[in-house]
């Protein structure tokens, strides 16, 4: 899902793994069951999803997750290599039944 912020920036929002949990968005980085220990495949899949968006000028990515660290890290790695400027993981908090944001260092902060 692509959203526009108040400042006009376009942000791509995704769930992490389809059918793993319910997310507040429909599109997922991984539409099929993930092979958690196949790190190269995980990153290749994330790159194939993110690259067309980056090519269209989208530089901010938000993913909703509730585990599967391997897929989170593979997606983050792909985003860094694609020079995404803002990458945020929304972690599900089962105690409060909502998401907590974890902004991660992105390309523009690593290159400074």
PDB file of N, CA and C in Angstrom:
ATOM      1  N   UNK A   1       0.846  -1.174   0.000  1.00  0.00           N
ATOM      2  CA  UNK A   1       0.000   0.000   0.000  1.00  0.00           C
ATOM      3  C   UNK A   1       0.892   1.237   0.000  1.00  0.00           C
ATOM      4  N   UNK A   2       0.581   2.169  -0.851  1.00  0.00           N
ATOM      5  CA  UNK A   2       1.318   3.424  -0.917  1.00  0.00           C
ATOM      6  C   UNK A   2       0.467   4.502  -0.255  1.00  0.00           C
ATOM      7  N   UNK A   3       1.091   5.225   0.680  1.00  0.00           N
ATOM      8  CA  UNK A   3       0.417   6.334   1.359  1.00  0.00           C
ATOM      9  C   UNK A   3       1.192   7.612   1.106  1.00  0.00           C
ATOM     10  N   UNK A   4       0.479   8.706   1.196  1.00  0.00           N
ATOM     11  CA  UNK A   4       1.119  10.007   1.063  1.00  0.00           C
ATOM     12  C   UNK A   4       1.063  10.686   2.431  1.00  0.00           C
ATOM     13  N   UNK A   5       2.229  11.145   2.920  1.00  0.00           N
ATOM     14  CA  UNK A   5       2.275  11.834   4.206  1.00  0.00           C
ATOM     15  C   UNK A   5       1.777  13.268   4.034  1.00  0.00           C
ATOM     16  N   UNK A   6       1.607  13.959   5.141  1.00  0.00           N
ATOM     17  CA  UNK A   6       1.177  15.356   5.085  1.00  0.00           C
ATOM     18  C   UNK A   6       2.174  16.230   4.331  1.00  0.00           C
ATOM     19  N   UNK A   7       3.445  15.848   4.376  1.00  0.00           N
ATOM     20  CA  UNK A   7       4.466  16.616   3.664  1.00  0.00           C
ATOM     21  C   UNK A   7       4.545  16.245   2.182  1.00  0.00           C
ATOM     22  N   UNK A   8       3.727  15.262   1.763  1.00  0.00           N
ATOM     23  CA  UNK A   8       3.697  14.859   0.366  1.00  0.00           C
ATOM     24  C   UNK A   8       4.613  13.705   0.019  1.00  0.00           C
ATOM     25  N   UNK A   9       5.332  13.183   1.009  1.00  0.00           N
ATOM     26  CA  UNK A   9       6.225  12.051   0.759  1.00  0.00           C
ATOM     27  C   UNK A   9       5.414  10.772   0.577  1.00  0.00           C
ATOM     28  N   UNK A  10       5.829   9.955  -0.383  1.00  0.00           N
ATOM     29  CA  UNK A  10       5.183   8.667  -0.601  1.00  0.00           C
ATOM     30  C   UNK A  10       5.869   7.604   0.242  1.00  0.00           C
ATOM     31  N   UNK A  11       5.059   6.793   0.927  1.00  0.00           N
ATOM     32  CA  UNK A  11       5.561   5.746   1.817  1.00  0.00           C
ATOM     33  C   UNK A  11       4.923   4.423   1.407  1.00  0.00           C
ATOM     34  N   UNK A  12       5.755   3.400   1.245  1.00  0.00           N
ATOM     35  CA  UNK A  12       5.256   2.053   0.949  1.00  0.00           C
ATOM     36  C   UNK A  12       5.093   1.309   2.271  1.00  0.00           C
ATOM     37  N   UNK A  13       3.904   0.740   2.493  1.00  0.00           N
ATOM     38  CA  UNK A  13       3.630  -0.020   3.708  1.00  0.00           C
ATOM     39  C   UNK A  13       3.279  -1.451   3.336  1.00  0.00           C
ATOM     40  N   UNK A  14       3.886  -2.394   4.052  1.00  0.00           N
ATOM     41  CA  UNK A  14       3.681  -3.811   3.800  1.00  0.00           C
ATOM     42  C   UNK A  14       3.569  -4.581   5.104  1.00  0.00           C
ATOM     43  N   UNK A  15       2.826  -5.689   5.049  1.00  0.00           N
ATOM     44  CA  UNK A  15       2.969  -6.703   6.072  1.00  0.00           C
ATOM     45  C   UNK A  15       4.214  -7.485   5.718  1.00  0.00           C
ATOM     46  N   UNK A  16       4.738  -8.235   6.662  1.00  0.00           N
ATOM     47  CA  UNK A  16       5.960  -8.971   6.373  1.00  0.00           C
ATOM     48  C   UNK A  16       5.662 -10.271   5.620  1.00  0.00           C
ATOM     49  N   UNK A  17       4.946 -11.192   6.264  1.00  0.00           N
ATOM     50  CA  UNK A  17       4.700 -12.521   5.680  1.00  0.00           C
ATOM     51  C   UNK A  17       3.197 -12.790   5.588  1.00  0.00           C
ATOM     52  N   UNK A  18       2.705 -12.963   4.387  1.00  0.00           N
ATOM     53  CA  UNK A  18       1.283 -13.233   4.179  1.00  0.00           C
ATOM     54  C   UNK A  18       0.860 -14.510   4.900  1.00  0.00           C
ATOM     55  N   UNK A  19      -0.338 -14.489   5.429  1.00  0.00           N
ATOM     56  CA  UNK A  19      -0.964 -15.619   6.118  1.00  0.00           C
ATOM     57  C   UNK A  19      -0.281 -15.983   7.433  1.00  0.00           C
ATOM     58  N   UNK A  20       0.707 -15.210   7.844  1.00  0.00           N
ATOM     59  CA  UNK A  20       1.354 -15.477   9.124  1.00  0.00           C
ATOM     60  C   UNK A  20       0.562 -14.813  10.246  1.00  0.00           C
ATOM     61  N   UNK A  21       0.140 -13.583  10.012  1.00  0.00           N
ATOM     62  CA  UNK A  21      -0.649 -12.820  10.977  1.00  0.00           C
ATOM     63  C   UNK A  21      -1.510 -11.827  10.204  1.00  0.00           C
ATOM     64  N   UNK A  22      -2.469 -11.239  10.879  1.00  0.00           N
ATOM     65  CA  UNK A  22      -3.245 -10.160  10.260  1.00  0.00           C
ATOM     66  C   UNK A  22      -2.473  -8.859  10.425  1.00  0.00           C
ATOM     67  N   UNK A  23      -2.483  -8.060   9.376  1.00  0.00           N
ATOM     68  CA  UNK A  23      -1.805  -6.761   9.392  1.00  0.00           C
ATOM     69  C   UNK A  23      -2.814  -5.682   9.010  1.00  0.00           C
ATOM     70  N   UNK A  24      -2.505  -4.417   9.334  1.00  0.00           N
ATOM     71  CA  UNK A  24      -3.396  -3.329   8.935  1.00  0.00           C
ATOM     72  C   UNK A  24      -3.237  -2.920   7.470  1.00  0.00           C
ATOM     73  N   UNK A  25      -2.482  -3.706   6.701  1.00  0.00           N
ATOM     74  CA  UNK A  25      -2.293  -3.485   5.262  1.00  0.00           C
ATOM     75  C   UNK A  25      -2.508  -4.814   4.548  1.00  0.00           C
ATOM     76  N   UNK A  26      -2.795  -4.762   3.264  1.00  0.00           N
ATOM     77  CA  UNK A  26      -3.078  -5.979   2.498  1.00  0.00           C
ATOM     78  C   UNK A  26      -1.848  -6.597   1.840  1.00  0.00           C
ATOM     79  N   UNK A  27      -0.950  -5.768   1.339  1.00  0.00           N
ATOM     80  CA  UNK A  27       0.209  -6.273   0.602  1.00  0.00           C
ATOM     81  C   UNK A  27       1.293  -6.733   1.559  1.00  0.00           C
ATOM     82  N   UNK A  28       1.988  -7.805   1.180  1.00  0.00           N
ATOM     83  CA  UNK A  28       3.079  -8.339   1.991  1.00  0.00           C
ATOM     84  C   UNK A  28       4.348  -8.464   1.158  1.00  0.00           C
ATOM     85  N   UNK A  29       5.488  -8.302   1.813  1.00  0.00           N
ATOM     86  CA  UNK A  29       6.777  -8.505   1.157  1.00  0.00           C
ATOM     87  C   UNK A  29       6.893  -9.951   0.694  1.00  0.00           C
ATOM     88  N   UNK A  30       6.486 -10.869   1.560  1.00  0.00           N
ATOM     89  CA  UNK A  30       6.587 -12.300   1.268  1.00  0.00           C
ATOM     90  C   UNK A  30       5.184 -12.876   1.119  1.00  0.00           C
ATOM     91  N   UNK A  31       4.726 -13.065  -0.116  1.00  0.00           N
ATOM     92  CA  UNK A  31       3.360 -13.545  -0.336  1.00  0.00           C
ATOM     93  C   UNK A  31       3.192 -15.046  -0.130  1.00  0.00           C
ATOM     94  N   UNK A  32       4.295 -15.770   0.020  1.00  0.00           N
ATOM     95  CA  UNK A  32       4.219 -17.217   0.203  1.00  0.00           C
ATOM     96  C   UNK A  32       4.933 -17.581   1.503  1.00  0.00           C
ATOM     97  N   UNK A  33       4.859 -18.818   1.882  1.00  0.00           N
ATOM     98  CA  UNK A  33       5.560 -19.287   3.068  1.00  0.00           C
ATOM     99  C   UNK A  33       7.052 -19.071   2.881  1.00  0.00           C
ATOM    100  N   UNK A  34       7.698 -18.507   3.874  1.00  0.00           N
ATOM    101  CA  UNK A  34       9.125 -18.226   3.749  1.00  0.00           C
ATOM    102  C   UNK A  34       9.963 -19.399   4.227  1.00  0.00           C
ATOM    103  N   UNK A  35      11.072 -19.573   3.557  1.00  0.00           N
ATOM    104  CA  UNK A  35      12.094 -20.523   4.012  1.00  0.00           C
ATOM    105  C   UNK A  35      13.072 -19.696   4.842  1.00  0.00           C
ATOM    106  N   UNK A  36      12.844 -19.708   6.142  1.00  0.00           N
ATOM    107  CA  UNK A  36      13.507 -18.774   7.054  1.00  0.00           C
ATOM    108  C   UNK A  36      15.031 -18.803   6.987  1.00  0.00           C
ATOM    109  N   UNK A  37      15.632 -19.921   6.698  1.00  0.00           N
ATOM    110  CA  UNK A  37      17.088 -19.999   6.712  1.00  0.00           C
ATOM    111  C   UNK A  37      17.713 -19.793   5.335  1.00  0.00           C
ATOM    112  N   UNK A  38      16.901 -19.498   4.335  1.00  0.00           N
ATOM    113  CA  UNK A  38      17.420 -19.210   2.997  1.00  0.00           C
ATOM    114  C   UNK A  38      17.533 -17.689   2.861  1.00  0.00           C
ATOM    115  N   UNK A  39      18.577 -17.146   3.466  1.00  0.00           N
ATOM    116  CA  UNK A  39      18.732 -15.696   3.574  1.00  0.00           C
ATOM    117  C   UNK A  39      18.841 -15.016   2.218  1.00  0.00           C
ATOM    118  N   UNK A  40      19.562 -15.618   1.295  1.00  0.00           N
ATOM    119  CA  UNK A  40      19.720 -15.023  -0.035  1.00  0.00           C
ATOM    120  C   UNK A  40      18.371 -14.930  -0.744  1.00  0.00           C
ATOM    121  N   UNK A  41      17.577 -15.974  -0.651  1.00  0.00           N
ATOM    122  CA  UNK A  41      16.250 -15.980  -1.279  1.00  0.00           C
ATOM    123  C   UNK A  41      15.343 -14.930  -0.639  1.00  0.00           C
ATOM    124  N   UNK A  42      15.418 -14.806   0.683  1.00  0.00           N
ATOM    125  CA  UNK A  42      14.615 -13.797   1.382  1.00  0.00           C
ATOM    126  C   UNK A  42      14.965 -12.393   0.879  1.00  0.00           C
ATOM    127  N   UNK A  43      16.253 -12.117   0.763  1.00  0.00           N
ATOM    128  CA  UNK A  43      16.661 -10.788   0.307  1.00  0.00           C
ATOM    129  C   UNK A  43      16.298 -10.560  -1.157  1.00  0.00           C
ATOM    130  N   UNK A  44      16.440 -11.582  -1.973  1.00  0.00           N
ATOM    131  CA  UNK A  44      16.066 -11.472  -3.390  1.00  0.00           C
ATOM    132  C   UNK A  44      14.578 -11.162  -3.523  1.00  0.00           C
ATOM    133  N   UNK A  45      13.755 -11.831  -2.742  1.00  0.00           N
ATOM    134  CA  UNK A  45      12.307 -11.575  -2.782  1.00  0.00           C
ATOM    135  C   UNK A  45      12.004 -10.149  -2.359  1.00  0.00           C
ATOM    136  N   UNK A  46      12.610  -9.704  -1.264  1.00  0.00           N
ATOM    137  CA  UNK A  46      12.372  -8.336  -0.789  1.00  0.00           C
ATOM    138  C   UNK A  46      12.820  -7.312  -1.834  1.00  0.00           C
ATOM    139  N   UNK A  47      13.959  -7.567  -2.443  1.00  0.00           N
ATOM    140  CA  UNK A  47      14.460  -6.658  -3.484  1.00  0.00           C
ATOM    141  C   UNK A  47      13.491  -6.584  -4.655  1.00  0.00           C
ATOM    142  N   UNK A  48      12.948  -7.723  -5.054  1.00  0.00           N
ATOM    143  CA  UNK A  48      12.026  -7.738  -6.199  1.00  0.00           C
ATOM    144  C   UNK A  48      10.740  -6.969  -5.898  1.00  0.00           C
ATOM    145  N   UNK A  49      10.350  -6.903  -4.649  1.00  0.00           N
ATOM    146  CA  UNK A  49       9.155  -6.142  -4.266  1.00  0.00           C
ATOM    147  C   UNK A  49       9.475  -4.651  -4.146  1.00  0.00           C
ATOM    148  N   UNK A  50      10.605  -4.322  -3.540  1.00  0.00           N
ATOM    149  CA  UNK A  50      10.927  -2.917  -3.252  1.00  0.00           C
ATOM    150  C   UNK A  50      11.499  -2.160  -4.445  1.00  0.00           C
ATOM    151  N   UNK A  51      12.273  -2.817  -5.291  1.00  0.00           N
ATOM    152  CA  UNK A  51      12.956  -2.112  -6.382  1.00  0.00           C
ATOM    153  C   UNK A  51      12.012  -1.347  -7.316  1.00  0.00           C
ATOM    154  N   UNK A  52      10.903  -1.932  -7.765  1.00  0.00           N
ATOM    155  CA  UNK A  52      10.010  -1.147  -8.634  1.00  0.00           C
ATOM    156  C   UNK A  52       9.470   0.112  -7.945  1.00  0.00           C
ATOM    157  N   UNK A  53       9.280   0.046  -6.648  1.00  0.00           N
ATOM    158  CA  UNK A  53       8.792   1.214  -5.916  1.00  0.00           C
ATOM    159  C   UNK A  53       9.874   2.283  -5.800  1.00  0.00           C
ATOM    160  N   UNK A  54      11.086   1.855  -5.498  1.00  0.00           N
ATOM    161  CA  UNK A  54      12.207   2.788  -5.424  1.00  0.00           C
ATOM    162  C   UNK A  54      12.439   3.428  -6.791  1.00  0.00           C
ATOM    163  N   UNK A  55      12.312   2.642  -7.841  1.00  0.00           N
ATOM    164  CA  UNK A  55      12.467   3.169  -9.201  1.00  0.00           C
ATOM    165  C   UNK A  55      11.419   4.236  -9.525  1.00  0.00           C
ATOM    166  N   UNK A  56      10.290   4.184  -8.828  1.00  0.00           N
ATOM    167  CA  UNK A  56       9.228   5.187  -8.999  1.00  0.00           C
ATOM    168  C   UNK A  56       9.422   6.381  -8.066  1.00  0.00           C
ATOM    169  N   UNK A  57      10.480   6.368  -7.259  1.00  0.00           N
ATOM    170  CA  UNK A  57      10.772   7.504  -6.395  1.00  0.00           C
ATOM    171  C   UNK A  57      10.377   7.329  -4.941  1.00  0.00           C
ATOM    172  N   UNK A  58       9.859   6.187  -4.572  1.00  0.00           N
ATOM    173  CA  UNK A  58       9.487   5.960  -3.177  1.00  0.00           C
ATOM    174  C   UNK A  58      10.746   5.645  -2.386  1.00  0.00           C
ATOM    175  N   UNK A  59      10.966   6.398  -1.311  1.00  0.00           N
ATOM    176  CA  UNK A  59      12.187   6.252  -0.518  1.00  0.00           C
ATOM    177  C   UNK A  59      11.914   5.938   0.951  1.00  0.00           C
ATOM    178  N   UNK A  60      10.660   5.685   1.294  1.00  0.00           N
ATOM    179  CA  UNK A  60      10.298   5.358   2.673  1.00  0.00           C
ATOM    180  C   UNK A  60       9.509   4.060   2.690  1.00  0.00           C
ATOM    181  N   UNK A  61       9.891   3.152   3.602  1.00  0.00           N
ATOM    182  CA  UNK A  61       9.251   1.847   3.702  1.00  0.00           C
ATOM    183  C   UNK A  61       8.888   1.583   5.160  1.00  0.00           C
ATOM    184  N   UNK A  62       7.677   1.074   5.354  1.00  0.00           N
ATOM    185  CA  UNK A  62       7.205   0.636   6.671  1.00  0.00           C
ATOM    186  C   UNK A  62       6.772  -0.814   6.520  1.00  0.00           C
ATOM    187  N   UNK A  63       7.262  -1.683   7.415  1.00  0.00           N
ATOM    188  CA  UNK A  63       6.785  -3.063   7.399  1.00  0.00           C
ATOM    189  C   UNK A  63       6.175  -3.397   8.761  1.00  0.00           C
ATOM    190  N   UNK A  64       5.059  -4.102   8.713  1.00  0.00           N
ATOM    191  CA  UNK A  64       4.383  -4.587   9.920  1.00  0.00           C
ATOM    192  C   UNK A  64       4.825  -6.023  10.145  1.00  0.00           C
ATOM    193  N   UNK A  65       5.316  -6.307  11.347  1.00  0.00           N
ATOM    194  CA  UNK A  65       5.883  -7.624  11.617  1.00  0.00           C
ATOM    195  C   UNK A  65       5.477  -8.103  13.007  1.00  0.00           C
ATOM    196  N   UNK A  66       5.527  -9.402  13.166  1.00  0.00           N
ATOM    197  CA  UNK A  66       5.285 -10.009  14.476  1.00  0.00           C
ATOM    198  C   UNK A  66       6.209 -11.208  14.639  1.00  0.00           C
ATOM    199  N   UNK A  67       7.459 -10.986  14.324  1.00  0.00           N
ATOM    200  CA  UNK A  67       8.447 -12.048  14.400  1.00  0.00           C
ATOM    201  C   UNK A  67       9.112 -12.254  13.064  1.00  0.00           C
ATOM    202  N   UNK A  68       9.733 -13.419  12.896  1.00  0.00           N
ATOM    203  CA  UNK A  68      10.446 -13.792  11.676  1.00  0.00           C
ATOM    204  C   UNK A  68      11.606 -12.830  11.409  1.00  0.00           C
ATOM    205  N   UNK A  69      12.517 -12.798  12.362  1.00  0.00           N
ATOM    206  CA  UNK A  69      13.671 -11.903  12.307  1.00  0.00           C
ATOM    207  C   UNK A  69      14.437 -12.031  11.001  1.00  0.00           C
ATOM    208  N   UNK A  70      14.566 -13.241  10.494  1.00  0.00           N
ATOM    209  CA  UNK A  70      15.321 -13.453   9.252  1.00  0.00           C
ATOM    210  C   UNK A  70      14.721 -12.656   8.098  1.00  0.00           C
ATOM    211  N   UNK A  71      13.408 -12.639   8.003  1.00  0.00           N
ATOM    212  CA  UNK A  71      12.736 -11.894   6.927  1.00  0.00           C
ATOM    213  C   UNK A  71      12.827 -10.388   7.153  1.00  0.00           C
ATOM    214  N   UNK A  72      12.740  -9.959   8.402  1.00  0.00           N
ATOM    215  CA  UNK A  72      12.888  -8.529   8.701  1.00  0.00           C
ATOM    216  C   UNK A  72      14.272  -8.059   8.266  1.00  0.00           C
ATOM    217  N   UNK A  73      15.308  -8.802   8.649  1.00  0.00           N
ATOM    218  CA  UNK A  73      16.673  -8.396   8.321  1.00  0.00           C
ATOM    219  C   UNK A  73      16.945  -8.456   6.822  1.00  0.00           C
ATOM    220  N   UNK A  74      16.408  -9.437   6.149  1.00  0.00           N
ATOM    221  CA  UNK A  74      16.585  -9.524   4.697  1.00  0.00           C
ATOM    222  C   UNK A  74      15.917  -8.339   3.997  1.00  0.00           C
ATOM    223  N   UNK A  75      14.748  -7.943   4.472  1.00  0.00           N
ATOM    224  CA  UNK A  75      14.041  -6.795   3.902  1.00  0.00           C
ATOM    225  C   UNK A  75      14.805  -5.507   4.170  1.00  0.00           C
ATOM    226  N   UNK A  76      15.319  -5.380   5.382  1.00  0.00           N
ATOM    227  CA  UNK A  76      16.121  -4.205   5.747  1.00  0.00           C
ATOM    228  C   UNK A  76      17.386  -4.127   4.885  1.00  0.00           C
ATOM    229  N   UNK A  77      18.056  -5.243   4.698  1.00  0.00           N
ATOM    230  CA  UNK A  77      19.253  -5.279   3.870  1.00  0.00           C
ATOM    231  C   UNK A  77      18.939  -4.858   2.436  1.00  0.00           C
ATOM    232  N   UNK A  78      17.853  -5.374   1.895  1.00  0.00           N
ATOM    233  CA  UNK A  78      17.442  -4.991   0.542  1.00  0.00           C
ATOM    234  C   UNK A  78      17.162  -3.492   0.467  1.00  0.00           C
ATOM    235  N   UNK A  79      16.487  -2.970   1.469  1.00  0.00           N
ATOM    236  CA  UNK A  79      16.161  -1.541   1.486  1.00  0.00           C
ATOM    237  C   UNK A  79      17.427  -0.682   1.525  1.00  0.00           C
ATOM    238  N   UNK A  80      18.399  -1.079   2.327  1.00  0.00           N
ATOM    239  CA  UNK A  80      19.653  -0.323   2.382  1.00  0.00           C
ATOM    240  C   UNK A  80      20.360  -0.333   1.036  1.00  0.00           C
ATOM    241  N   UNK A  81      20.420  -1.496   0.408  1.00  0.00           N
ATOM    242  CA  UNK A  81      21.093  -1.608  -0.889  1.00  0.00           C
ATOM    243  C   UNK A  81      20.376  -0.810  -1.972  1.00  0.00           C
ATOM    244  N   UNK A  82      19.065  -0.633  -1.813  1.00  0.00           N
ATOM    245  CA  UNK A  82      18.281   0.147  -2.769  1.00  0.00           C
ATOM    246  C   UNK A  82      18.244   1.640  -2.404  1.00  0.00           C
ATOM    247  N   UNK A  83      18.954   1.995  -1.344  1.00  0.00           N
ATOM    248  CA  UNK A  83      19.082   3.385  -0.887  1.00  0.00           C
ATOM    249  C   UNK A  83      17.768   3.988  -0.402  1.00  0.00           C
ATOM    250  N   UNK A  84      16.986   3.190   0.277  1.00  0.00           N
ATOM    251  CA  UNK A  84      15.764   3.692   0.912  1.00  0.00           C
ATOM    252  C   UNK A  84      16.176   4.662   2.020  1.00  0.00           C
ATOM    253  N   UNK A  85      15.516   5.810   2.103  1.00  0.00           N
ATOM    254  CA  UNK A  85      15.883   6.838   3.075  1.00  0.00           C
ATOM    255  C   UNK A  85      15.274   6.638   4.453  1.00  0.00           C
ATOM    256  N   UNK A  86      14.166   5.930   4.526  1.00  0.00           N
ATOM    257  CA  UNK A  86      13.478   5.743   5.803  1.00  0.00           C
ATOM    258  C   UNK A  86      12.931   4.326   5.855  1.00  0.00           C
ATOM    259  N   UNK A  87      13.305   3.582   6.890  1.00  0.00           N
ATOM    260  CA  UNK A  87      12.851   2.206   7.051  1.00  0.00           C
ATOM    261  C   UNK A  87      12.372   2.029   8.485  1.00  0.00           C
ATOM    262  N   UNK A  88      11.103   1.661   8.639  1.00  0.00           N
ATOM    263  CA  UNK A  88      10.516   1.499   9.971  1.00  0.00           C
ATOM    264  C   UNK A  88       9.864   0.137  10.073  1.00  0.00           C
ATOM    265  N   UNK A  89      10.153  -0.558  11.167  1.00  0.00           N
ATOM    266  CA  UNK A  89       9.487  -1.822  11.465  1.00  0.00           C
ATOM    267  C   UNK A  89       8.427  -1.540  12.521  1.00  0.00           C
ATOM    268  N   UNK A  90       7.212  -1.944  12.214  1.00  0.00           N
ATOM    269  CA  UNK A  90       6.106  -1.831  13.176  1.00  0.00           C
ATOM    270  C   UNK A  90       5.936  -3.205  13.816  1.00  0.00           C
ATOM    271  N   UNK A  91       6.410  -3.331  15.061  1.00  0.00           N
ATOM    272  CA  UNK A  91       6.361  -4.617  15.773  1.00  0.00           C
ATOM    273  C   UNK A  91       5.037  -4.754  16.505  1.00  0.00           C
ATOM    274  N   UNK A  92       4.410  -5.913  16.361  1.00  0.00           N
ATOM    275  CA  UNK A  92       3.153  -6.150  17.065  1.00  0.00           C
ATOM    276  C   UNK A  92       3.419  -6.362  18.547  1.00  0.00           C
ATOM    277  N   UNK A  93       2.666  -5.661  19.375  1.00  0.00           N
ATOM    278  CA  UNK A  93       2.751  -5.786  20.829  1.00  0.00           C
ATOM    279  C   UNK A  93       1.491  -6.500  21.310  1.00  0.00           C
ATOM    280  N   UNK A  94       1.589  -7.784  21.648  1.00  0.00           N
ATOM    281  CA  UNK A  94       0.396  -8.541  22.043  1.00  0.00           C
ATOM    282  C   UNK A  94      -0.201  -8.091  23.369  1.00  0.00           C
ATOM    283  N   UNK A  95       0.578  -7.432  24.208  1.00  0.00           N
ATOM    284  CA  UNK A  95       0.055  -6.949  25.493  1.00  0.00           C
ATOM    285  C   UNK A  95      -0.951  -5.828  25.256  1.00  0.00           C
ATOM    286  N   UNK A  96      -0.578  -4.871  24.413  1.00  0.00           N
ATOM    287  CA  UNK A  96      -1.448  -3.725  24.133  1.00  0.00           C
ATOM    288  C   UNK A  96      -2.252  -3.889  22.850  1.00  0.00           C
ATOM    289  N   UNK A  97      -2.006  -4.971  22.124  1.00  0.00           N
ATOM    290  CA  UNK A  97      -2.708  -5.275  20.880  1.00  0.00           C
ATOM    291  C   UNK A  97      -2.637  -4.137  19.867  1.00  0.00           C
ATOM    292  N   UNK A  98      -1.421  -3.617  19.713  1.00  0.00           N
ATOM    293  CA  UNK A  98      -1.186  -2.598  18.695  1.00  0.00           C
ATOM    294  C   UNK A  98       0.267  -2.721  18.227  1.00  0.00           C
ATOM    295  N   UNK A  99       0.699  -1.795  17.403  1.00  0.00           N
ATOM    296  CA  UNK A  99       2.042  -1.835  16.847  1.00  0.00           C
ATOM    297  C   UNK A  99       2.907  -0.729  17.433  1.00  0.00           C
ATOM    298  N   UNK A 100       4.169  -1.045  17.648  1.00  0.00           N
ATOM    299  CA  UNK A 100       5.149  -0.069  18.122  1.00  0.00           C
ATOM    300  C   UNK A 100       6.187   0.129  17.026  1.00  0.00           C
ATOM    301  N   UNK A 101       6.493   1.386  16.739  1.00  0.00           N
ATOM    302  CA  UNK A 101       7.412   1.721  15.649  1.00  0.00           C
ATOM    303  C   UNK A 101       8.865   1.631  16.089  1.00  0.00           C
ATOM    304  N   UNK A 102       9.686   1.003  15.250  1.00  0.00           N
ATOM    305  CA  UNK A 102      11.134   0.973  15.439  1.00  0.00           C
ATOM    306  C   UNK A 102      11.793   1.505  14.170  1.00  0.00           C
ATOM    307  N   UNK A 103      12.089   2.822  14.143  1.00  0.00           N
ATOM    308  CA  UNK A 103      12.793   3.366  12.979  1.00  0.00           C
ATOM    309  C   UNK A 103      14.240   2.849  12.987  1.00  0.00           C
ATOM    310  N   UNK A 104      14.716   2.426  11.835  1.00  0.00           N
ATOM    311  CA  UNK A 104      16.080   1.916  11.719  1.00  0.00           C
ATOM    312  C   UNK A 104      16.909   2.880  10.879  1.00  0.00           C
ATOM    313  N   UNK A 105      18.211   2.830  11.080  1.00  0.00           N
ATOM    314  CA  UNK A 105      19.100   3.652  10.258  1.00  0.00           C
ATOM    315  C   UNK A 105      18.848   3.326   8.796  1.00  0.00           C
ATOM    316  N   UNK A 106      18.791   4.339   7.997  1.00  0.00           N
ATOM    317  CA  UNK A 106      18.539   4.142   6.573  1.00  0.00           C
ATOM    318  C   UNK A 106      19.699   4.724   5.772  1.00  0.00           C
ATOM    319  N   UNK A 107      19.574   4.612   4.480  1.00  0.00           N
ATOM    320  CA  UNK A 107      20.698   4.984   3.598  1.00  0.00           C
ATOM    321  C   UNK A 107      21.208   6.392   3.853  1.00  0.00           C
ATOM    322  N   UNK A 108      20.308   7.370   3.958  1.00  0.00           N
ATOM    323  CA  UNK A 108      20.760   8.752   4.074  1.00  0.00           C
ATOM    324  C   UNK A 108      21.515   9.006   5.374  1.00  0.00           C
ATOM    325  N   UNK A 109      21.214   8.239   6.447  1.00  0.00           N
ATOM    326  CA  UNK A 109      21.916   8.444   7.708  1.00  0.00           C
ATOM    327  C   UNK A 109      23.225   7.660   7.745  1.00  0.00           C
ATOM    328  N   UNK A 110      23.326   6.591   6.982  1.00  0.00           N
ATOM    329  CA  UNK A 110      24.550   5.790   6.960  1.00  0.00           C
ATOM    330  C   UNK A 110      25.637   6.455   6.099  1.00  0.00           C
ATOM    331  N   UNK A 111      25.221   7.231   5.117  1.00  0.00           N
ATOM    332  CA  UNK A 111      26.188   7.800   4.195  1.00  0.00           C
ATOM    333  C   UNK A 111      26.682   9.167   4.665  1.00  0.00           C
ATOM    334  N   UNK A 112      26.121   9.682   5.736  1.00  0.00           N
ATOM    335  CA  UNK A 112      26.513  11.021   6.212  1.00  0.00           C
ATOM    336  C   UNK A 112      27.825  10.981   6.966  1.00  0.00           C
TER     337      UNK A 112
END
